[in-house]
Amino acid sequence: MPLSIEDCAATYKVLILGDDTVGKSALLDSLVGRTFRETMYPTIGVDFVRKIFEVDGALVQLAIWDTAGQERFRSITKLQYKGVQGLILVYDVTNELTFETLKYWIHSIQDEIARPGGSYEPIPMILCGNKSDLIRDKKVSTAKGQKMADREMAFGFYETSAKTGENVFRAFHDLAFHITDICHPKLVSNLYTLRPLSSQTIVI
Ligand code: GDP
Ligand code: MG
Protein backbone atom coordinates (compact mmCIF):
# COMPACT_ATOMS: atom_id res chain seq x y z
CA MET A 1 0.00 0.00 0.00
CA PRO A 2 1.43 3.43 -0.85
CA LEU A 3 2.49 5.62 2.04
CA SER A 4 0.01 8.34 2.81
CA ILE A 5 -0.02 11.54 4.80
CA GLU A 6 -2.32 9.87 7.39
CA ASP A 7 0.59 7.60 8.33
CA CYS A 8 2.93 10.52 8.97
CA ALA A 9 3.86 11.64 12.45
CA ALA A 10 4.70 15.16 11.24
CA THR A 11 5.07 17.42 8.22
CA TYR A 12 7.97 19.85 8.09
CA LYS A 13 8.35 22.94 5.97
CA VAL A 14 11.65 23.11 4.10
CA LEU A 15 13.02 25.79 1.75
CA ILE A 16 15.49 25.07 -1.05
CA LEU A 17 17.67 28.10 -1.82
CA GLY A 18 20.58 29.09 -4.04
CA ASP A 19 21.23 31.04 -7.23
CA ASP A 20 19.19 30.38 -10.33
CA THR A 21 20.30 27.49 -12.58
CA VAL A 22 22.15 25.62 -9.79
CA GLY A 23 19.58 22.85 -10.15
CA LYS A 24 17.14 23.36 -7.29
CA SER A 25 14.06 22.41 -9.30
CA ALA A 26 15.93 19.52 -10.92
CA LEU A 27 16.89 18.19 -7.47
CA LEU A 28 13.23 18.21 -6.42
CA ASP A 29 12.26 16.50 -9.68
CA SER A 30 14.88 13.84 -9.00
CA LEU A 31 13.70 13.38 -5.42
CA VAL A 32 10.14 12.63 -6.51
CA GLY A 33 11.17 10.45 -9.46
CA ARG A 34 10.48 12.84 -12.31
CA THR A 35 12.62 12.48 -15.41
CA PHE A 36 15.64 14.77 -15.64
CA ARG A 37 15.25 17.59 -18.17
CA GLU A 38 18.29 19.14 -19.88
CA THR A 39 16.29 22.32 -20.37
CA MET A 40 14.37 23.70 -17.47
CA TYR A 41 12.11 26.68 -17.66
CA PRO A 42 12.86 28.79 -14.61
CA THR A 43 9.50 30.43 -14.04
CA ILE A 44 7.44 27.34 -14.72
CA GLY A 45 7.36 24.76 -12.04
CA VAL A 46 5.79 23.49 -8.91
CA ASP A 47 5.69 25.63 -5.80
CA PHE A 48 6.59 22.71 -3.62
CA VAL A 49 6.92 18.96 -3.52
CA ARG A 50 6.01 16.56 -0.73
CA LYS A 51 8.07 13.53 0.12
CA ILE A 52 7.65 11.01 2.92
CA PHE A 53 10.73 9.63 4.70
CA GLU A 54 11.17 6.95 7.27
CA VAL A 55 13.08 8.14 10.32
CA ASP A 56 13.73 5.37 12.80
CA GLY A 57 10.47 3.61 11.99
CA ALA A 58 8.37 6.77 12.06
CA LEU A 59 7.15 8.43 8.90
CA VAL A 60 7.67 12.15 8.46
CA GLN A 61 6.86 14.30 5.49
CA LEU A 62 8.93 17.12 4.05
CA ALA A 63 7.02 19.85 2.19
CA ILE A 64 9.85 21.40 0.22
CA TRP A 65 9.22 24.87 -1.19
CA ASP A 66 10.95 25.82 -4.40
CA THR A 67 11.55 29.31 -5.75
CA ALA A 68 10.27 30.25 -9.20
CA GLY A 69 12.63 32.87 -10.55
CA GLN A 70 12.76 35.30 -7.63
CA GLU A 71 16.09 33.79 -6.51
CA ARG A 72 17.67 35.72 -9.40
CA PHE A 73 17.08 38.85 -7.36
CA ARG A 74 17.68 37.04 -4.06
CA SER A 75 14.32 38.39 -3.01
CA ILE A 76 12.85 35.59 -0.97
CA THR A 77 9.99 37.01 1.06
CA LYS A 78 9.39 36.85 4.79
CA LEU A 79 6.28 34.82 4.06
CA GLN A 80 8.31 32.12 2.35
CA TYR A 81 10.60 31.88 5.37
CA LYS A 82 7.70 31.81 7.82
CA GLY A 83 7.61 28.59 9.80
CA VAL A 84 10.59 27.06 7.99
CA GLN A 85 11.99 24.03 9.84
CA GLY A 86 14.79 23.05 7.48
CA LEU A 87 16.91 24.54 4.70
CA ILE A 88 18.76 23.23 1.68
CA LEU A 89 21.39 25.53 0.26
CA VAL A 90 22.53 24.64 -3.24
CA TYR A 91 25.44 25.73 -5.44
CA ASP A 92 26.68 24.43 -8.77
CA VAL A 93 30.10 22.72 -8.58
CA THR A 94 30.85 23.91 -12.14
CA ASN A 95 30.12 27.57 -11.39
CA GLU A 96 32.29 29.30 -8.81
CA LEU A 97 30.06 32.36 -8.65
CA THR A 98 27.18 30.28 -7.27
CA PHE A 99 29.55 29.16 -4.51
CA GLU A 100 30.72 32.70 -3.75
CA THR A 101 27.13 33.95 -3.48
CA LEU A 102 26.32 31.42 -0.77
CA LYS A 103 27.34 34.08 1.75
CA TYR A 104 24.51 36.33 0.54
CA TRP A 105 22.06 33.49 0.98
CA ILE A 106 23.34 32.78 4.46
CA HIS A 107 23.02 36.45 5.45
CA SER A 108 19.54 36.58 4.05
CA ILE A 109 18.59 33.48 6.01
CA GLN A 110 20.04 34.95 9.19
CA ASP A 111 18.14 38.22 8.68
CA GLU A 112 14.85 36.52 7.94
CA ILE A 113 14.77 34.02 10.74
CA ALA A 114 16.08 36.32 13.48
CA ARG A 115 13.48 36.86 16.18
CA PRO A 116 12.88 40.19 17.87
CA GLY A 117 15.65 40.46 20.44
CA GLY A 118 18.16 38.74 18.19
CA SER A 119 17.69 35.12 19.22
CA TYR A 120 17.50 32.32 16.65
CA GLU A 121 15.67 29.07 16.40
CA PRO A 122 18.08 26.28 15.52
CA ILE A 123 17.12 25.37 11.97
CA PRO A 124 18.99 22.48 10.36
CA MET A 125 20.60 23.39 7.07
CA ILE A 126 22.37 21.14 4.60
CA LEU A 127 24.68 22.22 1.79
CA CYS A 128 24.56 20.61 -1.66
CA GLY A 129 27.15 21.05 -4.40
CA ASN A 130 25.03 20.02 -7.37
CA LYS A 131 25.92 18.82 -10.93
CA SER A 132 28.56 16.41 -9.59
CA ASP A 133 28.17 14.39 -12.82
CA LEU A 134 29.97 17.17 -14.73
CA ILE A 135 33.34 15.96 -13.48
CA ARG A 136 35.49 17.65 -16.13
CA ASP A 137 33.86 21.05 -15.59
CA LYS A 138 34.17 20.95 -11.83
CA LYS A 139 35.44 24.30 -10.46
CA VAL A 140 34.64 24.07 -6.75
CA SER A 141 36.60 21.33 -5.01
CA THR A 142 35.02 18.94 -2.54
CA ALA A 143 37.38 20.27 0.15
CA LYS A 144 36.18 23.83 -0.44
CA GLY A 145 32.55 22.78 -0.21
CA GLN A 146 33.18 20.83 2.97
CA LYS A 147 35.04 23.77 4.51
CA MET A 148 32.12 26.08 3.79
CA ALA A 149 29.70 23.56 5.30
CA ASP A 150 31.84 23.31 8.44
CA ARG A 151 32.20 27.06 8.74
CA GLU A 152 28.48 27.68 8.37
CA MET A 153 27.73 24.79 10.71
CA ALA A 154 25.68 22.93 8.15
CA PHE A 155 24.31 19.60 9.34
CA GLY A 156 25.62 17.90 6.24
CA PHE A 157 27.49 18.42 2.99
CA TYR A 158 26.69 16.46 -0.16
CA GLU A 159 27.84 16.57 -3.75
CA THR A 160 24.69 15.74 -5.67
CA SER A 161 23.58 15.14 -9.21
CA ALA A 162 19.99 15.74 -10.16
CA LYS A 163 20.89 14.07 -13.45
CA THR A 164 22.15 10.74 -12.10
CA GLY A 165 20.40 10.93 -8.73
CA GLU A 166 23.68 10.66 -6.83
CA ASN A 167 23.24 11.54 -3.15
CA VAL A 168 19.84 13.16 -3.72
CA PHE A 169 17.76 10.84 -1.54
CA ARG A 170 20.51 10.64 1.06
CA ALA A 171 20.76 14.43 1.42
CA PHE A 172 17.00 14.94 1.87
CA HIS A 173 16.66 11.90 4.11
CA ASP A 174 19.43 13.13 6.40
CA LEU A 175 17.74 16.53 6.57
CA ALA A 176 14.45 14.82 7.51
CA PHE A 177 16.34 13.03 10.28
CA HIS A 178 17.90 16.23 11.66
CA ILE A 179 14.60 18.15 11.59
CA THR A 180 12.80 15.32 13.35
CA ASP A 181 15.58 15.17 15.92
CA ILE A 182 15.03 18.85 16.74
CA CYS A 183 11.24 19.08 16.40
CA HIS A 184 10.21 15.66 17.73
CA PRO A 185 13.26 14.22 19.53
CA LYS A 186 11.23 11.34 20.99
CA LEU A 187 10.73 9.92 17.50
CA VAL A 188 14.48 9.47 17.11
CA SER A 189 15.43 8.89 20.74
CA ASN A 190 16.67 5.35 20.32
CA LEU A 191 18.65 6.20 17.21
CA TYR A 192 21.58 7.78 19.01
CA THR A 193 23.05 4.44 19.93
CA LEU A 194 22.91 3.35 16.28
CA ARG A 195 23.86 6.52 14.45
CA PRO A 196 25.41 9.38 16.36
CA LEU A 197 25.00 12.84 14.85
CA SER A 198 28.10 13.70 12.88
CA SER A 199 27.86 17.49 12.71
CA GLN A 200 27.49 20.30 15.15
CA THR A 201 24.29 22.03 16.08
CA ILE A 202 23.56 24.96 13.84
CA VAL A 203 22.40 28.28 15.16
CA ILE A 204 21.75 30.59 12.25
P1 GDP B 1 17.19 26.18 -10.66
O1 GDP B 1 17.09 27.52 -11.34
O2 GDP B 1 18.15 26.22 -9.51
O3 GDP B 1 15.84 25.61 -10.29
O4 GDP B 1 17.87 25.19 -11.73
P2 GDP B 1 17.14 24.13 -12.67
O5 GDP B 1 16.68 22.96 -11.90
O6 GDP B 1 16.14 24.84 -13.50
O7 GDP B 1 18.37 23.64 -13.58
C1 GDP B 1 19.10 24.55 -14.39
C2 GDP B 1 19.82 23.81 -15.50
O8 GDP B 1 20.81 22.94 -14.96
C3 GDP B 1 18.92 22.91 -16.36
O9 GDP B 1 19.35 23.00 -17.70
C4 GDP B 1 19.14 21.52 -15.81
O10 GDP B 1 18.96 20.52 -16.78
C5 GDP B 1 20.60 21.60 -15.37
N1 GDP B 1 20.91 20.73 -14.23
C6 GDP B 1 20.30 20.74 -13.02
N2 GDP B 1 20.85 19.82 -12.19
C7 GDP B 1 21.84 19.21 -12.91
C8 GDP B 1 22.76 18.16 -12.61
O11 GDP B 1 22.84 17.59 -11.52
N3 GDP B 1 23.63 17.79 -13.62
C9 GDP B 1 23.62 18.39 -14.84
N4 GDP B 1 24.49 17.95 -15.75
N5 GDP B 1 22.76 19.39 -15.15
C10 GDP B 1 21.87 19.80 -14.20
MG1 MG C 1 13.94 26.49 -10.44
PDB file of N, CA and C and ligand atoms in Angstrom, residues 19-26 36-40 66 71 130-134 160-163, ligand 1:
ATOM      1  N   ASP A  19      21.396  30.252  -6.003  1.00  0.00           N
ATOM      2  CA  ASP A  19      21.234  31.039  -7.232  1.00  0.00           C
ATOM      3  C   ASP A  19      20.412  30.292  -8.284  1.00  0.00           C
ATOM      4  N   ASP A  20      19.930  31.039  -9.257  1.00  0.00           N
ATOM      5  CA  ASP A  20      19.188  30.379 -10.333  1.00  0.00           C
ATOM      6  C   ASP A  20      20.150  29.533 -11.175  1.00  0.00           C
ATOM      7  N   THR A  21      19.616  28.495 -11.734  1.00  0.00           N
ATOM      8  CA  THR A  21      20.296  27.490 -12.578  1.00  0.00           C
ATOM      9  C   THR A  21      21.240  26.528 -11.830  1.00  0.00           C
ATOM     10  N   VAL A  22      21.292  26.591 -10.502  1.00  0.00           N
ATOM     11  CA  VAL A  22      22.153  25.625  -9.789  1.00  0.00           C
ATOM     12  C   VAL A  22      21.550  24.218  -9.796  1.00  0.00           C
ATOM     13  N   GLY A  23      20.226  24.154 -10.070  1.00  0.00           N
ATOM     14  CA  GLY A  23      19.580  22.847 -10.148  1.00  0.00           C
ATOM     15  C   GLY A  23      18.617  22.542  -9.017  1.00  0.00           C
ATOM     16  N   LYS A  24      18.063  23.576  -8.416  1.00  0.00           N
ATOM     17  CA  LYS A  24      17.141  23.357  -7.290  1.00  0.00           C
ATOM     18  C   LYS A  24      15.897  22.585  -7.743  1.00  0.00           C
ATOM     19  N   SER A  25      15.278  23.068  -8.828  1.00  0.00           N
ATOM     20  CA  SER A  25      14.057  22.409  -9.300  1.00  0.00           C
ATOM     21  C   SER A  25      14.372  20.997  -9.791  1.00  0.00           C
ATOM     22  N   ALA A  26      15.540  20.850 -10.427  1.00  0.00           N
ATOM     23  CA  ALA A  26      15.930  19.521 -10.923  1.00  0.00           C
ATOM     24  C   ALA A  26      16.148  18.553  -9.756  1.00  0.00           C
ATOM     25  N   PHE A  36      14.752  13.609 -15.546  1.00  0.00           N
ATOM     26  CA  PHE A  36      15.644  14.768 -15.638  1.00  0.00           C
ATOM     27  C   PHE A  36      15.446  15.474 -16.974  1.00  0.00           C
ATOM     28  N   ARG A  37      15.387  16.813 -16.937  1.00  0.00           N
ATOM     29  CA  ARG A  37      15.254  17.592 -18.170  1.00  0.00           C
ATOM     30  C   ARG A  37      16.500  18.443 -18.382  1.00  0.00           C
ATOM     31  N   GLU A  38      17.089  18.342 -19.575  1.00  0.00           N
ATOM     32  CA  GLU A  38      18.286  19.138 -19.880  1.00  0.00           C
ATOM     33  C   GLU A  38      17.931  20.619 -19.907  1.00  0.00           C
ATOM     34  N   THR A  39      16.721  20.925 -20.343  1.00  0.00           N
ATOM     35  CA  THR A  39      16.292  22.316 -20.375  1.00  0.00           C
ATOM     36  C   THR A  39      15.175  22.503 -19.373  1.00  0.00           C
ATOM     37  N   MET A  40      15.414  23.412 -18.447  1.00  0.00           N
ATOM     38  CA  MET A  40      14.371  23.703 -17.466  1.00  0.00           C
ATOM     39  C   MET A  40      13.887  25.114 -17.738  1.00  0.00           C
ATOM     40  N   ASP A  66      10.002  25.407  -3.371  1.00  0.00           N
ATOM     41  CA  ASP A  66      10.949  25.822  -4.400  1.00  0.00           C
ATOM     42  C   ASP A  66      10.739  27.312  -4.672  1.00  0.00           C
ATOM     43  N   GLU A  71      14.737  33.953  -7.070  1.00  0.00           N
ATOM     44  CA  GLU A  71      16.086  33.789  -6.514  1.00  0.00           C
ATOM     45  C   GLU A  71      17.114  34.582  -7.325  1.00  0.00           C
ATOM     46  N   ASN A 130      25.753  20.810  -6.361  1.00  0.00           N
ATOM     47  CA  ASN A 130      25.026  20.023  -7.373  1.00  0.00           C
ATOM     48  C   ASN A 130      25.786  19.973  -8.710  1.00  0.00           C
ATOM     49  N   LYS A 131      25.337  19.085  -9.590  1.00  0.00           N
ATOM     50  CA  LYS A 131      25.919  18.817 -10.926  1.00  0.00           C
ATOM     51  C   LYS A 131      27.243  18.060 -10.809  1.00  0.00           C
ATOM     52  N   SER A 132      27.320  17.171  -9.827  1.00  0.00           N
ATOM     53  CA  SER A 132      28.556  16.411  -9.593  1.00  0.00           C
ATOM     54  C   SER A 132      28.879  15.474 -10.754  1.00  0.00           C
ATOM     55  N   ASP A 133      27.898  15.240 -11.648  1.00  0.00           N
ATOM     56  CA  ASP A 133      28.169  14.391 -12.820  1.00  0.00           C
ATOM     57  C   ASP A 133      29.084  15.089 -13.827  1.00  0.00           C
ATOM     58  N   LEU A 134      29.151  16.425 -13.766  1.00  0.00           N
ATOM     59  CA  LEU A 134      29.975  17.173 -14.734  1.00  0.00           C
ATOM     60  C   LEU A 134      31.416  17.255 -14.223  1.00  0.00           C
ATOM     61  N   THR A 160      25.876  16.413  -5.111  1.00  0.00           N
ATOM     62  CA  THR A 160      24.695  15.742  -5.667  1.00  0.00           C
ATOM     63  C   THR A 160      24.652  15.871  -7.174  1.00  0.00           C
ATOM     64  N   SER A 161      23.892  14.986  -7.787  1.00  0.00           N
ATOM     65  CA  SER A 161      23.582  15.145  -9.211  1.00  0.00           C
ATOM     66  C   SER A 161      22.102  14.878  -9.411  1.00  0.00           C
ATOM     67  N   ALA A 162      21.401  15.919  -9.843  1.00  0.00           N
ATOM     68  CA  ALA A 162      19.987  15.738 -10.158  1.00  0.00           C
ATOM     69  C   ALA A 162      19.854  14.887 -11.411  1.00  0.00           C
ATOM     70  N   LYS A 163      20.929  14.832 -12.197  1.00  0.00           N
ATOM     71  CA  LYS A 163      20.888  14.074 -13.446  1.00  0.00           C
ATOM     72  C   LYS A 163      20.997  12.570 -13.201  1.00  0.00           C
TER      73      LYS A 163
HETATM   74  P1  GDP B   1      17.189  26.180 -10.663  1.00  0.00           P
HETATM   75  O1  GDP B   1      17.091  27.518 -11.338  1.00  0.00           O
HETATM   76  O2  GDP B   1      18.147  26.217  -9.511  1.00  0.00           O
HETATM   77  O3  GDP B   1      15.837  25.615 -10.287  1.00  0.00           O
HETATM   78  O4  GDP B   1      17.872  25.187 -11.726  1.00  0.00           O
HETATM   79  P2  GDP B   1      17.140  24.126 -12.674  1.00  0.00           P
HETATM   80  O5  GDP B   1      16.675  22.957 -11.896  1.00  0.00           O
HETATM   81  O6  GDP B   1      16.140  24.844 -13.502  1.00  0.00           O
HETATM   82  O7  GDP B   1      18.367  23.638 -13.583  1.00  0.00           O
HETATM   83  C1  GDP B   1      19.098  24.552 -14.394  1.00  0.00           C
HETATM   84  C2  GDP B   1      19.822  23.807 -15.498  1.00  0.00           C
HETATM   85  O8  GDP B   1      20.811  22.941 -14.956  1.00  0.00           O
HETATM   86  C3  GDP B   1      18.918  22.914 -16.361  1.00  0.00           C
HETATM   87  O9  GDP B   1      19.346  23.002 -17.701  1.00  0.00           O
HETATM   88  C4  GDP B   1      19.139  21.518 -15.806  1.00  0.00           C
HETATM   89  O10 GDP B   1      18.955  20.520 -16.778  1.00  0.00           O
HETATM   90  C5  GDP B   1      20.601  21.602 -15.370  1.00  0.00           C
HETATM   91  N1  GDP B   1      20.910  20.727 -14.232  1.00  0.00           N
HETATM   92  C6  GDP B   1      20.300  20.738 -13.019  1.00  0.00           C
HETATM   93  N2  GDP B   1      20.850  19.818 -12.193  1.00  0.00           N
HETATM   94  C7  GDP B   1      21.841  19.209 -12.906  1.00  0.00           C
HETATM   95  C8  GDP B   1      22.764  18.157 -12.610  1.00  0.00           C
HETATM   96  O11 GDP B   1      22.835  17.594 -11.515  1.00  0.00           O
HETATM   97  N3  GDP B   1      23.627  17.786 -13.624  1.00  0.00           N
HETATM   98  C9  GDP B   1      23.619  18.392 -14.843  1.00  0.00           C
HETATM   99  N4  GDP B   1      24.489  17.949 -15.748  1.00  0.00           N
HETATM  100  N5  GDP B   1      22.762  19.388 -15.148  1.00  0.00           N
HETATM  101  C10 GDP B   1      21.872  19.799 -14.195  1.00  0.00           C
END
